[in-house]
Coordinates of C-alpha atoms and ligand atoms in Angstrom, one line a residue:
M28 CA 135.9 168.1 85.0
T29 CA 135.9 163.9 83.6
N30 CA 133.7 163.1 80.8
S31 CA 134.0 159.9 81.2
A32 CA 131.0 158.3 82.7
P33 CA 128.3 156.9 80.1
L34 CA 125.2 158.8 80.8
P35 CA 123.0 155.8 79.3
L36 CA 119.0 156.6 78.8
T37 CA 118.1 152.8 78.2
P38 CA 114.5 152.5 76.1
K39 CA 111.7 150.6 77.9
K40 CA 111.0 147.8 75.5
S41 CA 108.5 144.9 75.4
D42 CA 108.8 142.1 74.8
L43 CA 107.4 142.3 71.3
V44 CA 109.7 145.2 70.3
E45 CA 112.5 142.9 72.3
D46 CA 112.1 140.0 70.0
L47 CA 111.6 142.3 66.3
L48 CA 115.3 144.0 67.6
T49 CA 117.0 140.8 68.4
N50 CA 115.8 139.4 64.7
T51 CA 118.6 141.0 62.9
P52 CA 118.6 139.5 59.4
L53 CA 115.0 140.8 59.6
I54 CA 115.3 144.2 59.6
L55 CA 118.7 144.3 57.7
E56 CA 116.6 142.6 54.6
L57 CA 114.1 144.8 55.2
A58 CA 116.1 148.0 55.8
H59 CA 117.8 146.9 52.3
A60 CA 114.9 146.5 50.6
L61 CA 112.9 149.3 51.5
G62 CA 115.6 152.1 52.6
S63 CA 116.0 154.5 55.5
P64 CA 114.0 155.7 57.3
L65 CA 111.5 152.8 57.9
N66 CA 109.0 152.6 60.3
V67 CA 107.4 150.2 61.2
V68 CA 103.6 150.0 63.5
L69 CA 102.8 147.2 65.4
P70 CA 99.5 146.5 65.5
Q71 CA 99.1 143.8 67.8
Q72 CA 99.6 145.9 70.3
I73 CA 97.5 148.2 70.0
R74 CA 95.1 146.1 70.7
D75 CA 96.7 145.1 73.8
N76 CA 97.0 148.9 75.0
V77 CA 93.3 149.7 74.4
D78 CA 92.3 146.9 76.1
E79 CA 94.0 148.2 79.6
F80 CA 92.5 151.0 79.3
Q81 CA 89.1 149.3 79.0
R82 CA 89.7 147.3 82.2
T83 CA 91.0 150.7 83.9
I84 CA 87.6 152.6 83.3
A85 CA 85.4 149.4 83.5
A86 CA 87.7 148.4 87.2
H87 CA 86.3 151.6 88.1
G88 CA 82.9 150.4 87.6
M89 CA 81.9 153.2 84.6
R90 CA 80.6 152.9 81.8
G91 CA 82.8 154.8 79.0
A92 CA 84.9 155.0 75.5
V93 CA 88.7 154.9 74.2
Y94 CA 88.1 157.1 71.8
Y95 CA 92.3 157.0 70.0
A96 CA 93.6 160.1 68.8
H97 CA 94.5 159.8 65.3
K98 CA 96.9 162.4 65.5
A99 CA 99.5 161.2 66.6
N100 CA 100.6 158.6 63.9
R101 CA 99.3 158.7 60.4
S102 CA 99.9 155.0 60.5
A103 CA 96.8 153.6 58.1
A104 CA 97.0 149.5 59.6
L105 CA 96.7 150.7 63.2
V106 CA 93.6 152.5 62.8
R107 CA 92.3 149.7 60.7
E108 CA 93.4 147.4 63.9
L109 CA 91.8 149.4 65.6
A110 CA 88.1 149.6 63.6
A111 CA 88.0 145.9 64.3
T112 CA 88.5 146.2 69.0
Q113 CA 85.9 147.9 70.9
A114 CA 87.8 151.2 70.5
R115 CA 86.4 154.2 69.2
I116 CA 88.7 157.3 67.2
D117 CA 89.3 160.7 67.3
V118 CA 89.4 162.7 64.6
A119 CA 90.9 166.2 64.1
S120 CA 91.4 166.8 59.7
L121 CA 89.3 166.0 57.3
A122 CA 92.1 163.7 55.9
E123 CA 91.7 162.0 59.5
L124 CA 88.0 161.3 59.2
Q125 CA 88.4 159.8 55.6
R126 CA 90.6 157.5 56.6
A127 CA 88.3 156.5 59.6
L128 CA 85.1 156.2 57.9
G129 CA 87.1 154.0 54.7
S130 CA 88.4 151.9 57.3
G131 CA 85.5 150.6 58.6
F132 CA 84.8 153.2 61.7
A133 CA 81.1 153.8 61.7
P134 CA 80.2 157.1 62.6
A135 CA 78.5 156.6 66.0
R136 CA 82.0 155.4 67.5
I137 CA 83.7 158.5 65.2
M138 CA 84.4 161.9 66.8
T139 CA 86.2 164.9 66.1
T140 CA 88.0 167.3 67.5
G141 CA 89.6 170.3 67.5
P142 CA 89.6 173.6 65.5
K143 CA 87.6 172.5 61.6
T144 CA 87.5 173.6 58.4
P145 CA 84.0 174.2 56.9
E146 CA 84.9 170.7 54.5
F147 CA 85.5 169.0 57.3
L148 CA 82.4 170.1 59.5
W149 CA 80.5 169.3 56.1
L150 CA 81.7 165.3 55.6
A151 CA 81.4 165.1 60.2
V152 CA 77.5 166.6 60.1
R153 CA 77.3 164.7 56.7
S154 CA 77.9 161.2 58.3
G155 CA 76.3 162.1 60.9
V156 CA 79.9 161.2 63.4
T157 CA 79.9 163.2 66.9
V158 CA 81.0 166.9 66.8
N159 CA 83.1 167.6 69.5
V160 CA 82.8 171.6 68.8
D161 CA 85.8 174.1 69.9
T162 CA 84.1 177.6 70.0
V163 CA 80.1 178.4 70.1
D164 CA 80.8 179.8 65.8
E165 CA 81.2 176.2 65.0
L166 CA 78.5 174.7 66.7
A167 CA 76.5 177.4 65.0
M168 CA 77.8 176.5 61.5
V169 CA 76.8 172.9 63.1
G170 CA 73.3 173.7 63.3
D171 CA 73.2 175.0 60.2
I172 CA 74.3 172.5 58.0
A173 CA 72.4 170.2 59.7
Q174 CA 69.3 172.3 59.3
A175 CA 69.6 173.3 55.7
H176 CA 69.8 169.5 54.7
A177 CA 67.7 168.4 57.3
L178 CA 69.6 165.5 58.7
P179 CA 69.0 163.8 61.3
K180 CA 70.1 165.1 64.8
L181 CA 73.5 165.2 65.3
E182 CA 75.0 164.2 68.8
I183 CA 77.5 167.2 70.5
L184 CA 80.0 167.6 72.6
V185 CA 81.3 171.5 74.0
R186 CA 85.0 171.2 74.5
L187 CA 85.7 173.8 77.4
S188 CA 88.5 175.6 78.7
S189 CA 89.7 178.4 81.6
F190 CA 88.3 176.8 84.1
S191 CA 87.3 180.0 86.6
N192 CA 85.3 177.8 88.9
S193 CA 87.9 176.6 91.9
G194 CA 87.6 179.6 93.8
A195 CA 90.3 180.9 95.1
T196 CA 93.0 177.9 93.6
M197 CA 95.0 178.5 90.7
L198 CA 93.6 179.2 87.6
S199 CA 94.1 176.8 84.4
R200 CA 96.3 178.0 82.2
P201 CA 94.7 179.9 79.2
S202 CA 94.6 178.2 76.2
R203 CA 93.9 178.6 72.7
F204 CA 90.9 176.0 72.3
G205 CA 87.7 175.5 73.7
V206 CA 85.2 177.1 75.0
A207 CA 85.4 179.4 78.2
T208 CA 82.9 178.7 81.1
D209 CA 82.0 181.9 81.5
E210 CA 80.1 181.6 77.4
L211 CA 78.3 178.8 78.3
D212 CA 75.2 180.4 78.0
S213 CA 75.9 181.1 74.3
V214 CA 76.3 177.7 74.1
F215 CA 73.2 176.9 75.1
A216 CA 71.3 180.1 72.9
V217 CA 72.7 177.8 69.6
L218 CA 71.8 174.2 71.0
D219 CA 68.3 175.9 71.8
K220 CA 67.6 177.4 68.0
Y221 CA 68.1 174.0 66.2
P222 CA 67.1 171.9 69.1
E223 CA 65.8 169.6 66.0
H224 CA 69.0 169.5 64.9
L225 CA 71.2 169.0 67.9
T226 CA 71.7 166.9 71.0
L227 CA 74.1 168.2 73.7
L228 CA 75.7 164.5 74.5
G229 CA 78.6 166.6 77.1
F230 CA 81.2 168.2 78.0
A231 CA 85.0 167.8 76.8
Y232 CA 88.5 169.2 78.0
H233 CA 91.9 168.4 76.4
L234 CA 95.1 169.8 78.5
D235 CA 98.2 168.8 77.1
T236 CA 100.0 168.8 80.5
I237 CA 100.8 165.9 83.0
G238 CA 99.7 167.2 86.4
I239 CA 97.2 166.1 87.8
P240 CA 95.3 168.8 89.9
E241 CA 95.0 171.0 86.4
K242 CA 93.2 168.1 85.0
A243 CA 91.2 167.5 88.2
R244 CA 90.1 171.0 88.0
A245 CA 88.8 171.2 84.6
F246 CA 87.2 167.2 84.8
D247 CA 85.3 168.8 88.0
G248 CA 84.3 172.3 85.4
C249 CA 83.1 169.5 83.1
L250 CA 80.7 167.8 85.6
L251 CA 79.5 171.3 86.7
A252 CA 79.0 172.4 83.7
L253 CA 77.0 168.7 82.9
E254 CA 74.9 169.7 86.1
E255 CA 73.9 172.7 84.8
A256 CA 72.9 171.4 81.4
R257 CA 70.5 169.3 83.4
V258 CA 68.8 172.0 85.1
R259 CA 68.1 174.2 81.7
G260 CA 66.8 170.9 80.2
H261 CA 69.4 168.9 78.5
D262 CA 70.3 165.2 79.0
P263 CA 73.6 164.7 78.3
R264 CA 75.2 161.8 80.0
V265 CA 79.4 162.1 78.8
V266 CA 82.3 163.5 80.5
D267 CA 85.0 163.5 78.1
I268 CA 88.4 164.1 79.4
G269 CA 90.8 164.1 76.6
G270 CA 93.8 162.3 76.2
G271 CA 97.4 163.7 77.8
F272 CA 98.4 160.0 80.1
G273 CA 101.6 159.5 78.8
V274 CA 104.3 157.2 78.3
D275 CA 107.1 155.8 80.6
Y276 CA 110.2 155.7 78.0
L277 CA 112.9 154.8 79.9
A278 CA 113.6 151.3 81.6
D279 CA 115.9 152.9 84.3
G280 CA 114.9 155.8 86.8
A281 CA 117.9 156.3 88.1
E282 CA 119.5 156.9 84.7
W283 CA 117.1 159.8 84.4
E284 CA 118.7 161.1 87.5
A285 CA 122.2 160.8 86.6
F286 CA 121.3 162.4 83.2
T287 CA 119.8 165.5 84.7
T288 CA 121.9 166.2 87.4
A289 CA 125.0 165.6 84.8
L290 CA 123.0 168.8 82.4
A291 CA 123.2 170.6 85.8
E292 CA 126.1 170.5 86.0
A293 CA 127.4 170.9 82.9
V294 CA 125.2 174.3 82.5
L295 CA 126.6 175.2 85.5
G296 CA 130.7 174.2 84.0
R297 CA 131.5 172.4 87.1
R298 CA 132.0 169.2 84.5
A299 CA 132.6 168.7 80.7
P300 CA 129.1 169.3 78.4
V301 CA 127.0 166.6 77.8
T302 CA 125.4 168.2 74.5
W303 CA 126.1 170.1 71.8
Q304 CA 127.7 173.3 72.5
G305 CA 126.4 173.2 75.9
A306 CA 122.7 173.1 75.2
G307 CA 120.8 173.6 78.2
Y308 CA 117.3 172.5 77.4
G309 CA 116.0 175.1 79.0
L310 CA 118.4 175.6 81.9
R311 CA 120.9 178.5 81.8
N312 CA 123.7 179.8 83.9
E313 CA 123.1 183.1 85.3
G314 CA 126.1 184.0 87.7
G315 CA 127.2 180.3 88.7
R316 CA 123.1 180.0 89.6
L317 CA 121.2 177.6 87.5
R318 CA 118.0 179.3 86.0
G319 CA 115.5 178.5 83.5
N320 CA 113.2 175.4 83.6
L321 CA 114.1 172.2 82.1
G322 CA 111.7 172.0 78.9
L323 CA 111.9 167.9 78.6
Y324 CA 109.4 165.5 78.4
P325 CA 110.0 163.4 81.6
A326 CA 110.9 160.2 80.1
H327 CA 110.6 158.1 83.5
R328 CA 107.0 158.3 84.3
P329 CA 106.4 155.2 86.4
V330 CA 102.5 156.8 87.0
S331 CA 101.4 156.7 83.1
G332 CA 98.9 155.4 80.7
P333 CA 95.9 153.1 82.0
R334 CA 97.8 154.1 85.5
Y335 CA 97.3 157.3 84.9
L336 CA 93.8 157.3 84.5
D337 CA 93.2 155.5 87.4
D338 CA 94.9 158.1 89.6
L339 CA 93.4 161.0 87.7
L340 CA 90.0 158.8 88.3
N341 CA 90.9 158.3 92.5
T342 CA 91.7 162.6 92.4
A343 CA 89.6 163.9 95.0
A344 CA 87.0 166.4 92.6
P345 CA 87.7 170.1 93.8
N346 CA 84.1 171.3 93.8
L347 CA 82.3 168.2 94.6
G348 CA 83.1 166.8 98.0
S349 CA 84.0 163.2 96.7
T350 CA 86.7 161.7 94.1
L351 CA 86.2 161.8 90.0
A352 CA 85.1 158.7 89.9
A353 CA 82.3 158.7 92.7
A354 CA 81.0 161.5 91.4
V355 CA 80.8 160.2 87.8
L356 CA 79.4 157.2 88.9
D357 CA 77.1 159.0 90.8
N358 CA 75.8 160.8 88.0
M359 CA 75.4 158.0 86.1
H360 CA 77.7 159.4 83.3
E361 CA 79.9 158.2 80.9
L362 CA 83.5 158.7 81.1
W363 CA 85.5 159.1 77.5
I364 CA 88.4 159.2 76.7
E365 CA 91.1 160.7 73.8
P366 CA 94.4 158.9 74.8
G367 CA 97.1 159.5 71.8
R368 CA 100.7 159.1 72.6
S369 CA 99.7 156.4 75.9
L370 CA 98.1 154.7 73.2
L371 CA 101.0 154.0 71.0
D372 CA 103.1 152.9 73.7
Q373 CA 105.3 150.0 72.4
C374 CA 103.3 150.2 68.9
G375 CA 106.2 151.5 66.9
V376 CA 110.1 152.0 66.0
V377 CA 112.1 154.1 63.4
I378 CA 115.4 152.3 61.5
A379 CA 117.9 154.6 60.1
R380 CA 120.8 153.7 58.3
V381 CA 123.8 155.2 59.8
L382 CA 125.9 156.6 56.8
E383 CA 129.1 158.1 58.0
V384 CA 131.2 158.0 62.1
R385 CA 133.5 161.0 62.0
P386 CA 134.8 162.8 65.1
A387 CA 133.5 166.2 66.2
T388 CA 135.5 167.4 69.1
D389 CA 137.4 166.1 72.1
D390 CA 137.1 162.3 72.3
T391 CA 133.7 162.7 71.3
H392 CA 131.8 161.8 67.4
F393 CA 129.3 162.9 64.8
I394 CA 127.2 160.0 63.3
R395 CA 125.6 160.5 60.6
L396 CA 122.5 159.0 59.5
D397 CA 119.8 158.5 56.5
L398 CA 116.9 160.7 58.2
N399 CA 116.1 164.2 59.1
A400 CA 114.8 165.8 62.7
G401 CA 111.4 165.6 60.8
D402 CA 111.5 161.8 60.8
V403 CA 112.2 161.1 64.3
S404 CA 111.4 163.9 66.0
L405 CA 112.5 162.9 69.7
E406 CA 115.0 166.3 70.1
Q407 CA 111.8 168.6 68.8
H408 CA 109.5 166.8 71.3
G409 CA 112.6 166.9 74.2
V410 CA 112.3 162.9 74.5
H411 CA 115.3 161.2 74.9
L412 CA 116.6 157.6 74.8
D413 CA 119.0 156.1 73.5
P414 CA 119.1 154.3 70.5
V415 CA 119.2 150.5 69.7
L416 CA 122.0 149.4 67.2
I417 CA 121.5 146.6 64.8
P418 CA 124.8 145.5 63.8
S419 CA 125.2 145.3 59.8
R420 CA 128.5 142.7 59.4
A421 CA 131.0 141.3 62.1
C422 CA 133.3 143.9 63.2
E423 CA 135.9 145.3 65.5
R424 CA 133.3 147.7 67.3
G425 CA 134.6 150.0 70.6
A426 CA 132.9 152.1 73.3
G427 CA 132.2 155.8 72.5
S428 CA 130.1 158.5 72.1
G429 CA 128.5 160.6 70.1
Y430 CA 125.8 162.8 68.8
M431 CA 123.5 161.8 66.1
I432 CA 123.2 164.1 63.2
G433 CA 120.3 164.2 59.9
N434 CA 120.6 164.3 56.3
L435 CA 119.3 168.3 55.7
C436 CA 122.1 170.0 54.9
L437 CA 120.6 172.4 57.4
E438 CA 122.8 173.2 61.1
A439 CA 119.9 172.6 63.0
D440 CA 119.1 169.1 61.6
F441 CA 120.2 166.7 64.9
I442 CA 118.6 164.0 66.2
S443 CA 120.2 164.0 69.2
R444 CA 122.0 167.1 70.7
R445 CA 122.7 164.9 73.7
K446 CA 125.5 163.3 73.6
I447 CA 124.9 159.4 73.6
W448 CA 126.7 156.8 74.9
F449 CA 127.6 153.4 72.9
E450 CA 128.8 150.2 74.3
Q451 CA 129.7 149.5 70.9
L452 CA 130.2 153.0 68.4
P453 CA 128.0 152.7 65.2
V454 CA 129.8 152.1 61.9
A455 CA 128.5 153.0 58.2
G456 CA 125.9 151.1 57.3
D457 CA 124.8 150.1 60.7
L458 CA 121.4 150.3 61.6
L459 CA 119.8 152.5 64.5
A460 CA 116.1 151.5 66.2
F461 CA 114.6 154.5 67.8
V462 CA 111.9 152.3 69.9
N463 CA 108.6 153.9 71.5
T464 CA 108.4 156.5 68.2
A465 CA 105.0 155.5 67.7
G466 CA 103.2 158.6 69.3
Y467 CA 104.3 162.1 67.6
F468 CA 108.1 161.3 67.1
M469 CA 107.4 158.7 63.7
D470 CA 105.4 160.9 61.2
F471 CA 104.0 163.8 63.0
S472 CA 106.6 166.4 61.3
A473 CA 107.7 164.1 58.2
D474 CA 108.3 166.3 55.1
H475 CA 110.0 166.8 51.9
A476 CA 113.0 169.2 52.8
L477 CA 115.2 168.5 49.6
D478 CA 113.4 165.7 48.0
Q479 CA 114.2 163.6 50.1
P480 CA 112.5 160.2 50.8
I481 CA 110.0 160.0 53.7
A482 CA 109.5 157.1 55.5
R483 CA 108.0 153.7 53.8
V484 CA 105.3 152.2 56.7
L485 CA 105.7 148.7 57.4
A486 CA 103.2 146.7 59.9
L487 CA 104.7 143.6 61.2
S488 CA 102.9 140.9 62.9
R489 CA 104.4 138.3 65.2
N490 CA 102.7 135.1 65.3
A491 CA 103.1 131.4 66.1
A492 CA 105.4 131.0 63.0
G493 CA 107.2 133.8 63.7
W494 CA 107.7 137.3 62.4
S495 CA 105.6 138.6 58.8
W496 CA 105.1 142.4 57.1
Q497 CA 102.7 144.3 54.9
L498 CA 102.6 147.5 53.4
D499 CA 101.6 149.7 56.0
E500 CA 98.7 150.3 52.8
Q501 CA 97.6 147.3 52.4
Y502 CA 97.4 145.5 56.0
W503 CA 93.8 145.0 57.2
P504 CA 93.0 142.7 60.3
D505 CA 92.4 138.9 58.9
P506 CA 88.4 138.0 60.8
F507 CA 89.9 134.6 59.9
H508 CA 94.0 133.6 61.0
G509 CA 94.0 136.1 63.5
P510 CA 95.6 135.5 67.3
S511 CA 92.9 133.7 69.5
T512 CA 92.9 136.5 71.3
R513 CA 90.5 138.0 69.0
R514 CA 87.3 140.5 70.6
T515 CA 84.3 140.2 69.5
E516 CA 83.4 143.3 67.5
S517 CA 81.5 146.8 68.6
N518 CA 79.9 147.3 65.0
Ligands
PLP23 C1 95.9 166.2 71.2 C2 95.1 165.6 71.5 C3 95.0 164.3 71.9 C4 95.5 163.2 72.5 O1 96.7 163.6 73.2 P1 97.7 162.4 73.7 O2 98.7 163.5 74.9 O3 98.7 162.3 72.9 O4 97.3 161.5 74.5 C5 93.2 163.9 72.7 N1 92.6 165.1 72.3 C6 92.7 166.1 71.3 C7 91.5 166.9 72.1 C8 94.0 166.2 71.4 O5 94.1 167.7 71.0

């Protein structure tokens, strides 16, 4: 059994990120001053990502809106930057709604999604944002609040689930979110009870899957519900297809193939382990046969983000005899999307200090970092990418491999159970940069376990004069000295 061939998973990097990471003195100084872990966000990148989604919608001749799913990252700088673009925002908690309102998003550009607390609903209804309701009871509560306070008419979307309208083909997976399509009668009953206070704007779905057929069914289910609503005398115009457009994390698909093949062979005992204690990420060996499902995000996804949206729009609608795009256009609907992960593509880097490199088993190492699995939750989310070494000083560094472990006294605190091959094995004091971590991996699960510090967040920008930085909470888009590519704002 040979253990020698490296299995790299080289991350895809934008030019901006590439340029930042070669600026070693700046990063060393920031990490020295502000500690480890350190989160970096890149507001100028998220502008470009919004533009790309908008171009895709416009290329289909549609009217539409891009809602940033705020839950994927806590940064205030990114929200404020987006406030100065055409983007809108999707908020899923009271605090996210407060941040959106306090960052310059007018209520007409805010939508609330997900299951809500009474306080969250109250502020949503009070401030007149669009409410994407998750249950029939929630819809009734919205009507009650609006009526009790004599508030202006509120725009409502209804999130649907359990699309059972597609004949003999596969049903959608059960979801704990949304209203089942066979409960539509109850939705209309509540809407009819509050005609002065609720306006049905349309229907929504959000599916956390990468499968186009499943999404096409849900999309088509929403279009059918829109028809039904028109028959019943409503005048809805929006189909909201949620997020889940995905990100391509890897520079080279062949590396992904090589790694997943090696993982399967290692699980079968045909080669030396490629993971700590032979972790199979869902694969197992049953009497010499490979069983289970690989529970990893498909990190190589050439068709992701706006291109995935394009593919979905070009898909045949299961029940409508046309493409989904043609059905939207024919009915003069608006297309709303709620991307989180894909709007944050290339928008952030997590930086961590190497505390110790020591021998583990065989010829490999433990690389202990000054952050934990809550600070960069790639492993938890099943996304595998090699970190980028930022050397702290000139010294001899040989090639080598290692498992990355965190700063909690927990056996489970692994930053990566996958063995990482380094052309230059880090030494204590070096930094490792985890690129493309803004969507979900940066601060989604960060907490104060062991009273370890939560990362400070910096907003970095590059202009003709070079890089500049601000603490996240200090960052506001500068209306006077911004890049010349700035567009007119929508509100
Ligand atoms: C999480 C979420 C999103 C964003 O999903 P991504 O996979 O990050 O694009 C959009 N809409 C809703 C309702 C969500 O819960």
